[in-house]
Amino acid sequence: MFTEDELIPISVLQHYSFCPRQVALIHLEQLWEENMYTAQGNALHERVDVVHHELRKNVRTEYGMAIRSLTYGLIGKADVIEFELRTDNSYKSIIPIEFKRGKQKIKDHDRVQLYAQALCLEETFQVSIPEGQFYYLQEHRRSTVEFTNELKINTKHIISNSMELLLSEKTPQAHYDKKRCDRCSLKDICMPKAVNEGGKKVGRYIQTQLRRMLKDSEE
Ligand code: SF4
């Protein structure tokens, strides 16, 4: 079990899934830059982050609810949680719902965040949560995500790897990936191309020096 002081934000998992170096730049080096994608995401969350709840028939909907898991060491805030209640007020189902800009992604970054929320809710309410939902702004509709074994295993790996990275206090080297880096708000600070090029240049310089030393010692 983790203590309150040891909990890490659920958002770290989404960042780690996208790029481990991004986690280190944000959480270890305290660097952050807005870009078009993060600004749109923030504007969207400002609309759903106001804490309140609604009750309609047998469904209670909580907005901006604080969640945590002492078992997995996570803390965060859920955009929306829908509690379907039975007549005796026990929970028939609990569904975490995340609001996202854009449309459904092929990669797991958003799904990891959603399942991590489910882990927190399962621990707090002692229920099993088999699925969650996204509301993608561009699609104007909810889509259901099943929490598959693969997603569960991947998320748990990401939780332990993220914690390890934060504890190590070491920023991983950049690996330039056009698709990913061109969307990253930290691209200008991270300079993935320059770092990679710099790494290659340093590597070439060391090899040249070693060859020269070897040649000198043979003469
Ligand atoms: S620019 Fe690329 S390597 Fe750097 S943090 Fe962003 S995604 Fe990671």
Short mmCIF file of C-alpha atoms and ligand atoms in Angstrom, two decimals:
data_model
loop_
_atom_site.label_atom_id
_atom_site.label_comp_id
_atom_site.label_asym_id
_atom_site.label_seq_id
_atom_site.Cartn_x
_atom_site.Cartn_y
_atom_site.Cartn_z
CA MET A 1 0.00 0.00 0.00
CA PHE A 2 1.16 3.51 -0.85
CA THR A 3 0.90 6.49 1.49
CA GLU A 4 -0.82 9.76 0.51
CA ASP A 5 2.61 11.37 -0.09
CA GLU A 6 3.64 8.68 -2.54
CA LEU A 7 0.71 8.94 -4.95
CA ILE A 8 1.41 9.99 -8.54
CA PRO A 9 -1.05 11.84 -10.81
CA ILE A 10 -2.96 9.63 -13.25
CA SER A 11 -2.00 12.10 -16.00
CA VAL A 12 1.62 10.84 -15.63
CA LEU A 13 0.52 7.49 -17.06
CA GLN A 14 -0.94 9.07 -20.17
CA HIS A 15 2.22 11.12 -20.66
CA TYR A 16 4.43 8.06 -20.08
CA SER A 17 2.44 6.05 -22.60
CA PHE A 18 3.00 8.88 -25.11
CA CYS A 19 6.70 9.40 -24.27
CA PRO A 20 8.67 8.67 -21.05
CA ARG A 21 10.92 11.66 -21.69
CA GLN A 22 7.86 13.92 -21.63
CA VAL A 23 7.06 12.68 -18.07
CA ALA A 24 10.59 13.54 -16.93
CA LEU A 25 10.58 16.98 -18.57
CA ILE A 26 7.25 17.86 -16.96
CA HIS A 27 7.54 16.21 -13.55
CA LEU A 28 11.28 16.16 -12.88
CA GLU A 29 12.42 19.26 -14.73
CA GLN A 30 9.14 21.18 -14.23
CA LEU A 31 8.97 22.23 -17.90
CA TRP A 32 5.68 22.76 -19.69
CA GLU A 33 4.64 24.46 -22.90
CA GLU A 34 1.14 24.86 -24.24
CA ASN A 35 0.48 24.03 -27.88
CA MET A 36 -2.73 23.92 -29.92
CA TYR A 37 -3.56 20.39 -28.70
CA THR A 38 -3.00 21.05 -24.98
CA ALA A 39 -4.84 24.40 -25.14
CA GLN A 40 -7.87 22.72 -26.74
CA GLY A 41 -7.74 19.95 -24.13
CA ASN A 42 -7.57 22.46 -21.26
CA ALA A 43 -10.49 24.49 -22.61
CA LEU A 44 -12.56 21.32 -22.86
CA HIS A 45 -11.70 20.21 -19.32
CA GLU A 46 -12.52 23.61 -17.85
CA ARG A 47 -16.08 22.92 -18.96
CA VAL A 48 -16.39 19.56 -17.22
CA ASP A 49 -14.03 20.03 -14.24
CA VAL A 50 -16.47 22.06 -12.13
CA VAL A 51 -17.34 19.78 -9.21
CA HIS A 52 -21.06 19.06 -9.08
CA HIS A 53 -23.49 16.19 -9.47
CA GLU A 54 -26.83 15.43 -11.11
CA LEU A 55 -29.43 12.83 -10.24
CA ARG A 56 -31.79 11.48 -12.90
CA LYS A 57 -34.00 8.53 -12.03
CA ASN A 58 -31.56 5.82 -10.91
CA VAL A 59 -28.39 7.43 -12.32
CA ARG A 60 -26.18 9.78 -10.30
CA THR A 61 -23.61 11.65 -12.38
CA GLU A 62 -20.56 13.15 -10.66
CA TYR A 63 -18.47 15.81 -12.42
CA GLY A 64 -14.83 16.56 -11.51
CA MET A 65 -14.73 13.98 -8.71
CA ALA A 66 -11.38 13.42 -6.91
CA ILE A 67 -10.25 9.77 -7.05
CA ARG A 68 -7.27 7.78 -5.75
CA SER A 69 -5.90 4.30 -5.27
CA LEU A 70 -3.60 3.47 -2.36
CA THR A 71 -3.01 0.01 -3.87
CA TYR A 72 -1.66 1.36 -7.16
CA GLY A 73 -0.37 4.72 -5.86
CA LEU A 74 -2.55 6.92 -8.05
CA ILE A 75 -4.43 10.18 -7.58
CA GLY A 76 -6.49 12.24 -10.00
CA LYS A 77 -9.79 13.72 -11.01
CA ALA A 78 -12.41 12.07 -13.22
CA ASP A 79 -14.25 14.24 -15.76
CA VAL A 80 -17.52 12.36 -15.32
CA ILE A 81 -18.56 9.24 -13.39
CA GLU A 82 -21.95 7.67 -13.87
CA PHE A 83 -23.31 5.61 -10.97
CA GLU A 84 -26.29 3.44 -11.80
CA LEU A 85 -28.13 2.67 -8.56
CA ARG A 86 -30.35 -0.22 -7.57
CA THR A 87 -33.53 0.39 -5.57
CA ASP A 88 -31.59 -0.31 -2.33
CA ASN A 89 -29.02 2.34 -3.41
CA SER A 90 -26.23 -0.18 -4.01
CA TYR A 91 -24.23 0.26 -7.22
CA LYS A 92 -25.46 -1.62 -10.27
CA SER A 93 -22.67 -0.15 -12.40
CA ILE A 94 -20.03 2.57 -12.28
CA ILE A 95 -18.72 4.04 -15.53
CA PRO A 96 -15.84 6.53 -15.79
CA ILE A 97 -16.27 8.87 -18.77
CA GLU A 98 -13.44 11.02 -20.14
CA PHE A 99 -13.94 14.03 -22.39
CA LYS A 100 -11.34 14.33 -25.13
CA ARG A 101 -10.66 16.62 -28.01
CA GLY A 102 -10.32 15.03 -31.45
CA LYS A 103 -11.43 11.49 -32.17
CA GLN A 104 -10.66 7.94 -31.06
CA LYS A 105 -6.96 7.07 -31.11
CA ILE A 106 -5.37 3.83 -32.24
CA LYS A 107 -2.77 3.97 -29.46
CA ASP A 108 -3.57 3.22 -25.84
CA HIS A 109 -2.61 6.60 -24.21
CA ASP A 110 -6.20 7.67 -23.43
CA ARG A 111 -7.37 4.14 -22.61
CA VAL A 112 -4.56 3.75 -20.04
CA GLN A 113 -5.80 6.89 -18.27
CA LEU A 114 -9.39 5.63 -18.32
CA TYR A 115 -8.49 2.21 -16.92
CA ALA A 116 -6.37 3.84 -14.19
CA GLN A 117 -9.49 5.78 -13.16
CA ALA A 118 -11.41 2.51 -13.05
CA LEU A 119 -8.74 1.01 -10.76
CA CYS A 120 -9.27 3.90 -8.33
CA LEU A 121 -13.06 3.52 -8.44
CA GLU A 122 -12.92 -0.26 -8.01
CA GLU A 123 -10.85 0.19 -4.86
CA THR A 124 -13.06 2.95 -3.40
CA PHE A 125 -16.45 1.40 -4.18
CA GLN A 126 -15.47 -2.28 -4.07
CA VAL A 127 -17.07 -3.07 -7.43
CA SER A 128 -15.79 -4.51 -10.67
CA ILE A 129 -15.68 -2.06 -13.59
CA PRO A 130 -15.45 -3.85 -16.95
CA GLU A 131 -15.64 -0.79 -19.22
CA GLY A 132 -15.44 2.98 -19.47
CA GLN A 133 -16.44 5.57 -22.04
CA PHE A 134 -14.96 8.45 -24.01
CA TYR A 135 -16.72 11.45 -25.35
CA TYR A 136 -14.60 12.68 -28.27
CA LEU A 137 -15.47 16.23 -29.23
CA GLN A 138 -15.02 15.64 -32.94
CA GLU A 139 -17.32 12.59 -32.90
CA HIS A 140 -20.10 14.14 -30.74
CA ARG A 141 -20.96 10.80 -29.21
CA ARG A 142 -19.86 8.44 -26.51
CA SER A 143 -17.82 5.36 -27.32
CA THR A 144 -17.39 2.43 -24.97
CA VAL A 145 -13.99 0.94 -24.16
CA GLU A 146 -13.73 -2.58 -22.82
CA PHE A 147 -10.97 -3.03 -20.25
CA THR A 148 -9.22 -5.97 -21.91
CA ASN A 149 -6.53 -8.06 -20.25
CA GLU A 150 -3.98 -6.52 -22.58
CA LEU A 151 -4.96 -3.00 -21.51
CA LYS A 152 -4.89 -4.00 -17.84
CA ILE A 153 -1.40 -5.50 -18.13
CA ASN A 154 -0.10 -2.54 -20.18
CA THR A 155 -1.51 -0.03 -17.68
CA LYS A 156 0.03 -1.81 -14.70
CA HIS A 157 3.42 -1.88 -16.46
CA ILE A 158 3.12 1.81 -17.18
CA ILE A 159 2.26 2.51 -13.51
CA SER A 160 5.40 0.74 -12.25
CA ASN A 161 7.64 2.16 -15.02
CA SER A 162 6.41 5.70 -14.36
CA MET A 163 7.10 5.36 -10.64
CA GLU A 164 10.54 3.97 -11.36
CA LEU A 165 11.30 6.85 -13.70
CA LEU A 166 10.18 9.49 -11.19
CA LEU A 167 12.16 7.85 -8.39
CA SER A 168 15.28 7.61 -10.57
CA GLU A 169 15.16 11.40 -11.15
CA LYS A 170 16.84 10.79 -14.52
CA THR A 171 15.50 12.23 -17.77
CA PRO A 172 15.61 9.65 -20.60
CA GLN A 173 17.27 10.60 -23.89
CA ALA A 174 15.07 11.87 -26.69
CA HIS A 175 14.14 9.56 -29.54
CA TYR A 176 12.82 11.53 -32.46
CA ASP A 177 9.62 10.14 -33.93
CA LYS A 178 8.06 12.54 -36.42
CA LYS A 179 4.42 11.54 -35.78
CA ARG A 180 4.77 11.76 -32.02
CA CYS A 181 7.23 14.64 -31.59
CA ASP A 182 5.47 16.96 -34.04
CA ARG A 183 2.36 16.80 -31.80
CA CYS A 184 4.32 17.22 -28.55
CA SER A 185 3.95 20.52 -26.71
CA LEU A 186 7.52 20.14 -25.40
CA LYS A 187 9.16 19.79 -28.80
CA ASP A 188 10.88 23.19 -28.67
CA ILE A 189 12.25 22.56 -25.18
CA CYS A 190 13.10 18.90 -25.79
CA MET A 191 14.76 19.45 -29.20
CA PRO A 192 14.61 15.72 -30.04
CA LYS A 193 16.37 16.11 -33.41
CA ALA A 194 19.20 18.19 -31.96
CA VAL A 195 19.66 15.83 -29.01
CA ASN A 196 19.80 12.82 -31.35
CA GLU A 197 22.12 14.58 -33.77
CA GLY A 198 24.23 15.79 -30.82
CA GLY A 199 24.39 12.24 -29.50
CA LYS A 200 25.53 10.94 -32.88
CA LYS A 201 28.14 13.67 -33.20
CA VAL A 202 29.51 13.00 -29.72
CA GLY A 203 29.55 9.27 -30.51
CA ARG A 204 31.46 9.86 -33.77
CA TYR A 205 33.94 12.19 -31.99
CA ILE A 206 34.67 9.58 -29.29
CA GLN A 207 35.16 6.84 -31.91
CA THR A 208 37.57 9.04 -33.89
CA GLN A 209 39.56 9.86 -30.75
CA LEU A 210 39.73 6.18 -29.74
CA ARG A 211 40.93 5.19 -33.24
CA ARG A 212 43.56 7.92 -33.10
CA MET A 213 44.76 6.81 -29.64
CA LEU A 214 44.93 3.18 -30.80
CA LYS A 215 46.91 4.16 -33.88
CA ASP A 216 49.29 6.32 -31.77
CA SER A 217 49.90 3.43 -29.32
CA GLU A 218 50.72 1.05 -32.22
CA GLU A 219 53.31 3.40 -33.69
S1 SF4 B 1 9.55 16.07 -28.43
FE1 SF4 B 1 9.44 13.85 -28.77
S2 SF4 B 1 11.11 12.96 -27.53
FE2 SF4 B 1 10.73 15.07 -26.82
S3 SF4 B 1 9.32 14.83 -25.13
FE3 SF4 B 1 8.10 15.26 -26.93
S4 SF4 B 1 7.58 13.24 -27.74
FE4 SF4 B 1 9.23 12.94 -26.29
#
